[in-house]
Short mmCIF file of C-alpha atoms in Angstrom, two decimals:
data_model
loop_
_atom_site.label_atom_id
_atom_site.label_comp_id
_atom_site.label_asym_id
_atom_site.label_seq_id
_atom_site.Cartn_x
_atom_site.Cartn_y
_atom_site.Cartn_z
CA MET A 1 156.21 -17.28 -14.18
CA LEU A 2 152.20 -17.01 -15.07
CA PRO A 3 149.91 -20.40 -15.75
CA PHE A 4 150.57 -21.38 -19.43
CA VAL A 5 146.98 -19.61 -20.72
CA PHE A 6 148.35 -16.93 -19.51
CA GLN A 7 151.71 -17.17 -21.86
CA LYS A 8 150.62 -16.86 -25.65
CA ALA A 9 148.24 -13.57 -25.17
CA ALA A 10 151.50 -12.63 -22.54
CA GLU A 11 153.25 -11.93 -25.99
CA VAL A 12 150.48 -9.54 -27.59
CA ILE A 13 150.41 -8.15 -24.43
CA SER A 14 154.65 -7.23 -24.75
CA ILE A 15 154.35 -5.90 -28.22
CA ILE A 16 151.96 -3.99 -27.35
CA GLU A 17 154.60 -2.71 -24.56
CA LYS A 18 157.26 -2.38 -27.02
CA HIS A 19 155.14 0.37 -28.62
CA GLN A 20 155.00 2.33 -25.38
CA TYR A 21 151.87 1.46 -24.82
CA GLU A 22 150.34 -0.08 -21.24
CA ALA A 23 148.13 -3.27 -21.62
CA TYR A 24 146.73 -5.85 -18.64
CA PHE A 25 145.26 -9.46 -18.49
CA VAL A 26 141.86 -7.88 -16.96
CA GLY A 27 138.16 -9.01 -15.87
CA GLY A 28 137.10 -12.49 -15.06
CA CYS A 29 140.97 -14.62 -16.33
CA VAL A 30 142.43 -12.64 -13.17
CA ARG A 31 139.50 -13.45 -10.67
CA ASP A 32 139.60 -17.13 -11.55
CA TYR A 33 143.75 -16.68 -11.47
CA ILE A 34 143.70 -15.09 -7.77
CA ILE A 35 140.79 -17.74 -6.61
CA ASP A 36 143.12 -20.99 -8.40
CA ARG A 37 139.80 -21.03 -10.85
CA PRO A 38 140.12 -22.94 -14.24
CA ILE A 39 140.32 -19.69 -16.68
CA HIS A 40 139.24 -20.31 -20.35
CA ASP A 41 139.58 -16.40 -21.59
CA VAL A 42 141.95 -13.96 -20.94
CA ASP A 43 140.88 -10.56 -21.98
CA ILE A 44 143.76 -7.61 -22.73
CA ALA A 45 142.92 -4.17 -21.78
CA THR A 46 145.17 -1.99 -23.80
CA SER A 47 146.12 1.99 -23.56
CA ALA A 48 146.87 2.20 -27.58
CA THR A 49 143.46 2.85 -29.52
CA PRO A 50 142.05 0.30 -32.35
CA ALA A 51 143.43 2.31 -35.07
CA GLU A 52 147.09 2.14 -33.14
CA ILE A 53 146.32 -1.88 -32.26
CA GLN A 54 146.13 -2.11 -36.70
CA GLU A 55 148.83 -0.13 -36.69
CA ILE A 56 151.00 -2.97 -34.55
CA PHE A 57 149.47 -6.17 -35.89
CA PRO A 58 149.43 -7.27 -39.10
CA LYS A 59 146.25 -9.29 -38.61
CA VAL A 60 143.33 -7.54 -36.46
CA ILE A 61 139.92 -8.28 -37.26
CA PRO A 62 137.30 -4.84 -35.95
CA VAL A 63 135.20 -6.35 -34.01
CA GLY A 64 133.81 -4.42 -32.63
CA LEU A 65 135.21 -0.57 -32.62
CA GLU A 66 132.32 1.15 -31.44
CA HIS A 67 132.90 0.08 -27.61
CA GLY A 68 137.14 -0.43 -28.18
CA THR A 69 137.50 -3.99 -28.88
CA VAL A 70 139.22 -5.82 -31.84
CA ILE A 71 140.44 -9.70 -32.42
CA VAL A 72 144.43 -9.45 -32.81
CA LYS A 73 145.61 -13.00 -34.48
CA HIS A 74 148.91 -13.70 -33.58
CA HIS A 75 150.45 -17.31 -34.39
CA GLN A 76 147.52 -18.74 -35.12
CA GLU A 77 145.74 -17.92 -32.04
CA SER A 78 143.49 -14.97 -31.43
CA PHE A 79 142.86 -12.59 -28.81
CA GLU A 80 140.57 -9.90 -27.65
CA VAL A 81 141.66 -6.62 -27.14
CA THR A 82 139.98 -3.50 -26.08
CA THR A 83 140.74 -0.21 -25.61
CA TYR A 84 140.76 2.01 -22.05
CA ARG A 85 137.27 3.47 -21.69
CA THR A 86 135.01 5.45 -19.34
CA ASP A 87 131.16 4.23 -21.33
CA GLY A 88 128.31 7.29 -21.19
CA THR A 89 125.52 7.02 -20.18
CA TYR A 90 123.14 4.02 -20.93
CA THR A 91 119.77 5.53 -21.77
CA ASP A 92 118.33 1.93 -22.31
CA HIS A 93 119.99 0.13 -19.54
CA ARG A 94 121.87 -2.02 -21.17
CA ARG A 95 124.77 -0.67 -22.98
CA PRO A 96 126.41 2.52 -22.93
CA ASP A 97 125.39 5.04 -25.65
CA LYS A 98 129.20 5.98 -26.37
CA VAL A 99 132.46 5.16 -25.20
CA HIS A 100 135.26 7.61 -24.59
CA PHE A 101 138.34 6.06 -24.80
CA VAL A 102 141.02 6.96 -21.83
CA ARG A 103 144.84 6.24 -21.88
CA ASN A 104 144.70 5.36 -17.62
CA ILE A 105 143.95 1.98 -16.10
CA LYS A 106 142.12 2.56 -13.50
CA GLU A 107 139.75 4.65 -15.22
CA ASP A 108 139.16 1.75 -17.26
CA LEU A 109 138.25 -0.63 -15.02
CA LYS A 110 136.33 2.03 -12.75
CA ARG A 111 133.54 1.60 -14.88
CA ARG A 112 133.04 -2.76 -14.41
CA ASP A 113 130.48 -4.31 -12.73
CA PHE A 114 131.78 -5.73 -10.06
CA THR A 115 135.10 -5.39 -7.55
CA MET A 116 136.51 -8.46 -8.47
CA ASN A 117 136.27 -8.36 -11.67
CA ALA A 118 138.08 -4.64 -11.54
CA ILE A 119 141.39 -6.01 -11.36
CA ALA A 120 144.06 -5.88 -13.96
CA MET A 121 147.21 -8.03 -14.05
CA ASN A 122 150.96 -7.71 -16.53
CA VAL A 123 152.65 -10.53 -17.43
CA LYS A 124 154.83 -9.80 -14.62
CA GLY A 125 151.95 -11.28 -12.99
CA GLU A 126 151.37 -7.81 -10.95
CA ILE A 127 148.84 -6.73 -9.54
CA VAL A 128 146.31 -3.13 -10.37
CA ASP A 129 143.35 -3.34 -7.83
CA PRO A 130 142.59 -0.08 -7.27
CA PHE A 131 138.94 -0.94 -5.75
CA GLU A 132 140.05 -4.07 -3.28
CA GLY A 133 139.00 -6.83 -5.06
CA ARG A 134 140.96 -8.73 -4.13
CA LYS A 135 140.42 -8.18 -0.52
CA ASP A 136 136.63 -9.29 -2.18
CA ILE A 137 137.51 -11.86 -2.89
CA SER A 138 139.43 -13.30 -0.08
CA GLN A 139 136.08 -12.50 2.22
CA LYS A 140 134.43 -14.54 -1.02
CA ARG A 141 131.98 -11.09 -1.48
CA ILE A 142 130.41 -9.67 -4.49
CA GLN A 143 130.46 -5.83 -4.59
CA THR A 144 130.07 -3.52 -7.45
CA VAL A 145 132.58 -0.61 -8.02
CA GLY A 146 131.60 2.69 -6.88
CA GLU A 147 127.68 2.61 -6.28
CA ALA A 148 125.75 -0.39 -6.73
CA ALA A 149 122.61 1.73 -7.87
CA ASP A 150 124.80 3.30 -10.74
CA ARG A 151 126.45 -0.10 -11.95
CA PHE A 152 122.89 -1.49 -11.86
CA GLU A 153 120.45 1.08 -13.13
CA GLU A 154 123.69 1.70 -16.09
CA ASP A 155 122.80 -2.49 -16.74
CA ALA A 156 120.51 -4.83 -15.10
CA LEU A 157 121.97 -7.41 -16.03
CA ARG A 158 124.61 -7.00 -13.67
CA ILE A 159 121.74 -8.04 -11.11
CA ILE A 160 121.30 -11.23 -12.71
CA ARG A 161 124.89 -12.13 -13.29
CA ALA A 162 125.83 -11.31 -9.11
CA LEU A 163 123.33 -13.89 -9.38
CA ARG A 164 125.41 -15.85 -11.57
CA PHE A 165 128.53 -15.35 -9.97
CA SER A 166 126.97 -16.45 -6.33
CA SER A 167 126.13 -19.71 -7.95
CA GLN A 168 129.78 -20.24 -9.72
CA LEU A 169 131.82 -19.23 -6.67
CA GLY A 170 129.26 -19.39 -3.25
CA PHE A 171 130.61 -16.06 -2.92
CA SER A 172 128.33 -14.08 -0.51
CA ILE A 173 126.25 -10.98 -1.32
CA GLU A 174 127.18 -7.56 -0.07
CA GLU A 175 124.52 -5.31 1.93
CA ALA A 176 124.29 -2.58 -0.14
CA THR A 177 125.21 -4.01 -3.44
CA LYS A 178 121.86 -5.92 -2.46
CA GLU A 179 119.70 -3.79 -1.50
CA ALA A 180 120.24 -2.11 -5.08
CA MET A 181 119.39 -4.84 -6.57
CA GLY A 182 116.21 -5.29 -5.32
CA LYS A 183 115.87 -1.71 -5.64
CA TYR A 184 116.59 -1.59 -9.36
CA LYS A 185 115.43 -5.14 -10.00
CA ALA A 186 112.16 -4.61 -12.40
CA LEU A 187 115.09 -2.78 -14.32
CA ILE A 188 115.63 -6.14 -15.70
CA ASN A 189 112.34 -6.24 -17.67
CA LYS A 190 114.11 -4.09 -20.01
CA LEU A 191 117.07 -6.27 -20.59
CA ALA A 192 117.27 -8.63 -24.17
CA VAL A 193 115.74 -12.03 -23.19
CA GLU A 194 118.72 -13.49 -25.02
CA ARG A 195 121.35 -11.84 -22.55
CA LEU A 196 119.30 -13.43 -19.43
CA THR A 197 119.60 -16.50 -21.32
CA VAL A 198 123.15 -16.76 -21.12
CA GLU A 199 123.29 -15.61 -17.65
CA LEU A 200 120.20 -18.11 -16.57
CA GLU A 201 122.60 -21.75 -18.17
CA LYS A 202 125.62 -20.19 -15.77
CA LEU A 203 123.53 -20.35 -12.29
CA CYS A 204 121.91 -23.57 -12.77
CA ALA A 205 125.40 -24.58 -13.07
CA GLY A 206 126.93 -23.22 -10.67
CA ILE A 207 127.87 -25.87 -7.48
CA PHE A 208 126.71 -22.69 -5.41
CA TYR A 209 122.98 -23.24 -7.06
CA THR A 210 121.25 -22.14 -4.58
CA LYS A 211 122.78 -19.58 -2.38
CA ALA A 212 121.68 -18.09 -5.59
CA VAL A 213 117.96 -19.20 -5.38
CA ASP A 214 118.08 -18.09 -1.67
CA TYR A 215 118.63 -14.57 -3.09
CA ILE A 216 116.33 -14.51 -6.00
CA PHE A 217 113.37 -16.11 -3.35
CA GLU A 218 114.90 -13.00 -0.42
CA LEU A 219 114.57 -10.18 -3.24
CA GLU A 220 111.55 -11.06 -5.46
CA LEU A 221 113.33 -11.61 -8.52
CA TYR A 222 111.62 -14.61 -9.64
CA HIS A 223 109.03 -11.90 -10.97
CA TYR A 224 111.28 -11.28 -13.60
CA LEU A 225 112.18 -14.35 -15.10
CA PRO A 226 110.09 -15.88 -17.76
CA ILE A 227 108.36 -18.98 -17.48
CA PHE A 228 109.44 -19.20 -13.10
CA LYS A 229 107.47 -16.18 -12.28
CA ASP A 230 104.65 -18.55 -13.19
CA VAL A 231 106.24 -21.85 -11.82
CA PRO A 232 108.79 -20.32 -9.10
CA LEU A 233 108.98 -23.10 -5.85
CA LEU A 234 110.64 -24.51 -9.09
CA LEU A 235 113.95 -23.44 -8.70
CA LYS A 236 114.40 -24.93 -5.58
CA GLN A 237 113.59 -28.18 -6.90
CA ILE A 238 116.38 -28.04 -9.49
CA GLU A 239 120.01 -29.22 -8.62
CA PRO A 240 122.70 -27.35 -10.40
CA VAL A 241 123.16 -29.09 -14.55
CA SER A 242 125.27 -27.67 -17.31
CA SER A 243 122.56 -27.19 -19.26
CA LEU A 244 119.52 -25.46 -19.81
CA ALA A 245 117.79 -28.10 -21.82
CA PRO A 246 116.83 -31.22 -18.65
CA VAL A 247 115.96 -27.21 -16.92
CA PHE A 248 112.96 -27.24 -19.75
CA ALA A 249 112.14 -30.38 -19.71
CA PHE A 250 111.95 -30.65 -15.97
CA VAL A 251 109.47 -27.69 -15.87
CA GLU A 252 107.57 -29.43 -18.31
CA LEU A 253 106.83 -32.50 -16.51
CA LYS A 254 106.66 -31.06 -12.85
CA SER A 255 103.94 -28.27 -14.39
CA SER A 256 100.60 -28.89 -15.69
CA SER A 257 100.48 -26.27 -18.51
CA ILE A 258 103.61 -25.14 -19.36
CA THR A 259 106.24 -27.14 -22.29
CA ALA A 260 109.92 -27.72 -22.76
CA ALA A 261 109.22 -25.70 -25.81
CA ASP A 262 107.39 -22.75 -24.05
CA CYS A 263 110.48 -22.35 -21.93
CA VAL A 264 112.92 -22.68 -25.07
CA LYS A 265 110.61 -20.04 -26.42
CA ALA A 266 110.50 -17.49 -23.34
CA TYR A 267 113.99 -17.52 -23.08
CA LYS A 268 114.90 -17.34 -27.34
CA CYS A 269 117.06 -20.84 -27.23
CA SER A 270 118.50 -23.28 -30.17
CA ASN A 271 116.15 -25.34 -32.21
CA GLN A 272 118.81 -27.74 -30.73
CA LEU A 273 118.44 -26.99 -27.33
CA LYS A 274 114.51 -27.58 -27.73
CA GLN A 275 114.79 -31.02 -29.81
CA GLN A 276 117.77 -32.03 -26.80
CA ALA A 277 114.55 -30.80 -24.07
CA ASN A 278 112.06 -32.90 -26.42
CA ILE A 279 114.40 -35.95 -26.02
CA LEU A 280 114.80 -36.13 -22.53
CA VAL A 281 110.77 -35.42 -22.22
CA ASP A 282 110.28 -38.26 -24.66
CA ALA A 283 112.96 -40.53 -23.19
CA TYR A 284 111.43 -39.51 -19.13
CA HIS A 285 107.70 -41.26 -20.81
CA ARG A 286 109.86 -44.26 -22.25
CA TYR A 287 111.15 -44.83 -19.39
CA LYS A 288 108.31 -44.27 -17.11
CA GLN A 289 106.00 -46.83 -19.46
CA CYS A 290 108.94 -49.10 -20.57
CA GLY A 291 111.86 -49.14 -18.39
CA ILE A 292 115.12 -49.54 -19.35
CA ASP A 293 115.55 -51.66 -22.63
CA ALA A 294 117.71 -52.59 -25.99
CA TRP A 295 115.23 -49.77 -27.80
CA PHE A 296 115.64 -47.52 -24.96
CA VAL A 297 119.26 -47.15 -25.18
CA TYR A 298 119.22 -47.26 -29.48
CA LEU A 299 116.98 -44.13 -29.12
CA LEU A 300 118.49 -41.88 -27.00
CA PRO A 301 121.71 -40.03 -27.81
CA GLU A 302 124.83 -40.77 -25.40
CA GLU A 303 125.36 -37.49 -25.60
CA GLN A 304 122.17 -36.88 -23.42
CA TRP A 305 122.37 -39.76 -20.48
CA ASP A 306 123.89 -37.76 -17.96
CA PHE A 307 121.00 -35.57 -18.59
CA PHE A 308 118.56 -38.30 -18.57
CA VAL A 309 119.89 -39.72 -15.27
CA TYR A 310 119.88 -36.31 -13.77
CA LEU A 311 115.59 -35.80 -15.10
CA VAL A 312 114.88 -38.86 -13.44
CA LYS A 313 116.60 -37.67 -10.08
CA GLN A 314 114.80 -34.58 -9.87
CA THR A 315 111.42 -35.62 -11.26
CA ASP A 316 110.79 -39.34 -9.25
CA LYS A 317 113.90 -38.84 -7.06
CA GLU A 318 114.79 -41.78 -8.39
CA ILE A 319 118.38 -42.55 -8.91
CA ILE A 320 119.85 -44.76 -12.46
CA ASN A 321 123.02 -46.40 -13.01
CA ILE A 322 124.46 -45.25 -16.19
CA GLN A 323 126.79 -48.03 -15.96
CA GLU A 324 123.31 -50.04 -16.99
CA LEU A 325 122.97 -47.63 -20.00
CA ARG A 326 126.69 -48.74 -20.95
CA ASN A 327 125.97 -52.49 -20.71
CA ILE A 328 123.11 -52.25 -23.11
CA GLN A 329 124.42 -50.59 -25.56
CA LYS A 330 127.25 -52.36 -25.86
CA ARG A 331 125.08 -55.57 -26.64
CA LEU A 332 123.57 -53.76 -29.23
CA SER A 333 123.75 -55.00 -33.16
CA ILE A 334 122.95 -51.50 -34.63
CA SER A 335 123.79 -48.25 -33.30
CA SER A 336 121.78 -46.29 -35.78
CA LYS A 337 119.76 -47.07 -38.97
CA LYS A 338 122.42 -46.58 -41.26
CA GLU A 339 123.89 -50.11 -40.22
CA LEU A 340 120.55 -52.03 -41.74
CA CYS A 341 121.81 -54.14 -43.50
CA LEU A 342 119.20 -53.01 -46.36
CA ASN A 343 116.90 -49.25 -47.72
CA GLY A 344 114.53 -48.49 -49.79
CA HIS A 345 116.06 -49.59 -52.92
CA ASP A 346 116.06 -53.21 -51.62
CA LEU A 347 112.38 -53.30 -50.63
CA MET A 348 111.07 -51.73 -54.08
CA GLN A 349 112.93 -54.37 -56.06
CA TRP A 350 111.67 -57.30 -53.76
CA PHE A 351 108.60 -55.04 -54.40
CA PRO A 352 108.24 -55.02 -57.87
CA GLU A 353 104.70 -54.26 -58.33
CA ARG A 354 104.29 -52.65 -55.28
CA THR A 355 104.38 -48.32 -55.57
CA LYS A 356 106.89 -45.89 -53.55
CA GLY A 357 104.85 -44.96 -50.32
CA LYS A 358 104.98 -44.61 -46.54
CA TRP A 359 104.78 -48.20 -46.62
CA ILE A 360 108.64 -48.54 -47.13
CA LYS A 361 109.61 -45.92 -44.18
CA GLU A 362 106.80 -47.83 -41.97
CA LEU A 363 108.44 -50.98 -43.09
CA LEU A 364 112.46 -49.96 -43.10
CA ASP A 365 110.77 -48.84 -39.52
CA GLU A 366 109.87 -52.24 -38.55
CA ILE A 367 112.67 -53.80 -39.44
CA GLU A 368 115.02 -51.32 -37.26
CA TYR A 369 112.85 -52.15 -34.05
CA GLN A 370 113.41 -56.09 -34.80
CA ILE A 371 117.05 -55.61 -35.44
CA VAL A 372 117.32 -53.26 -31.82
CA THR A 373 115.15 -55.73 -29.70
CA SER A 374 117.73 -58.92 -31.02
CA LYS A 375 114.77 -60.30 -32.80
CA LEU A 376 115.68 -60.39 -35.93
CA ALA A 377 119.03 -60.34 -37.33
CA ASN A 378 120.60 -56.97 -39.48
CA GLU A 379 120.67 -60.33 -42.81
CA LYS A 380 119.58 -59.61 -45.91
CA SER A 381 118.71 -62.90 -46.10
CA LYS A 382 117.26 -62.70 -42.75
CA ILE A 383 115.23 -60.22 -43.53
CA LYS A 384 114.03 -61.28 -46.79
CA ASP A 385 112.27 -64.43 -44.40
CA TRP A 386 110.76 -62.33 -41.65
CA ILE A 387 109.44 -60.28 -44.59
CA GLN A 388 107.38 -62.86 -45.59
CA TRP A 389 106.26 -63.58 -43.10
CA ASN A 390 104.85 -59.47 -41.83
CA GLN A 391 103.93 -58.44 -46.07
CA PRO A 392 103.22 -54.79 -45.59
CA ASP A 393 100.23 -53.87 -45.60
CA GLN A 394 99.42 -51.94 -49.11
CA ASP A 395 98.72 -48.06 -49.16
#
């Protein structure tokens, strides 16, 4: 029996087959099933056209009709279903100008990047493997489908994907494939940087990251990576981590001229990632200046703790026990400003003669600090007494 992750999608395949069309699991889910890795997304390829899929299922979202892709809604679940296709020319080295729908699964598999990703599986668990992807998986080898030069000239992102798979799986890159990566590496410059960013984050998270970095230096691919082309040796100092935020924070701390904000801008990352990276940089400097205390733990979001520990280890080769952070957190009298027992309205009532101004925020900030550092109780009467001895300055 197939793993549970395939079973709901198998219902979709069975329905398609009942209408006299073919359908298979394809791509990464089949590869990871063979390798026995966790499976996240299950993709389906079918001989049915998008129009035919829309006739079969009552709820279909046409998310990429030009490429034959629709989302089938079935039992409150969503499944990506793509029609078998062959790709036309890639004049921009990024995407095919046109796709042609076909009825043969082998024709569809022929257009894919690497042999390990060019495997299909039916609902019975039977494998279609025309390019010996299972053999390459068993030999831990990354090899293109067909001529490597053709695959990389079509889409240069496949060069970075080869590195990413090497980092994730620990596989070696087959010689002809590696040679073509070096030959066509300049095409990386034609890629939309957002596509590069997605692959870079996955590459940095791979447990065999150093293997990918060895290829990057062997083929001198760092020349085509924003930021790292200027500080390539930092790539060798990074250890696997699941986000680019601590990576960019590390670059700022180790570089004299590059900031985390520069990295975020170069890779067109989100404002959220920029904020996370800046929080980590600030936390590092606060730690170096004052160590780990209640105020430090209070300011550093808990979801950033692991990244902070990582950053200190990478930057200073220093190990911080995260349990120390947990112990301090348990003793905090408040966990956020929202838990203060007073607000600006209270201060205005206590100082009716004062006009609104920055003094309110400054006083609330100071009260917050005093409470977090256990110098003041979070009680209105105690705070009011404290203010009598710490009158706010006039604006």
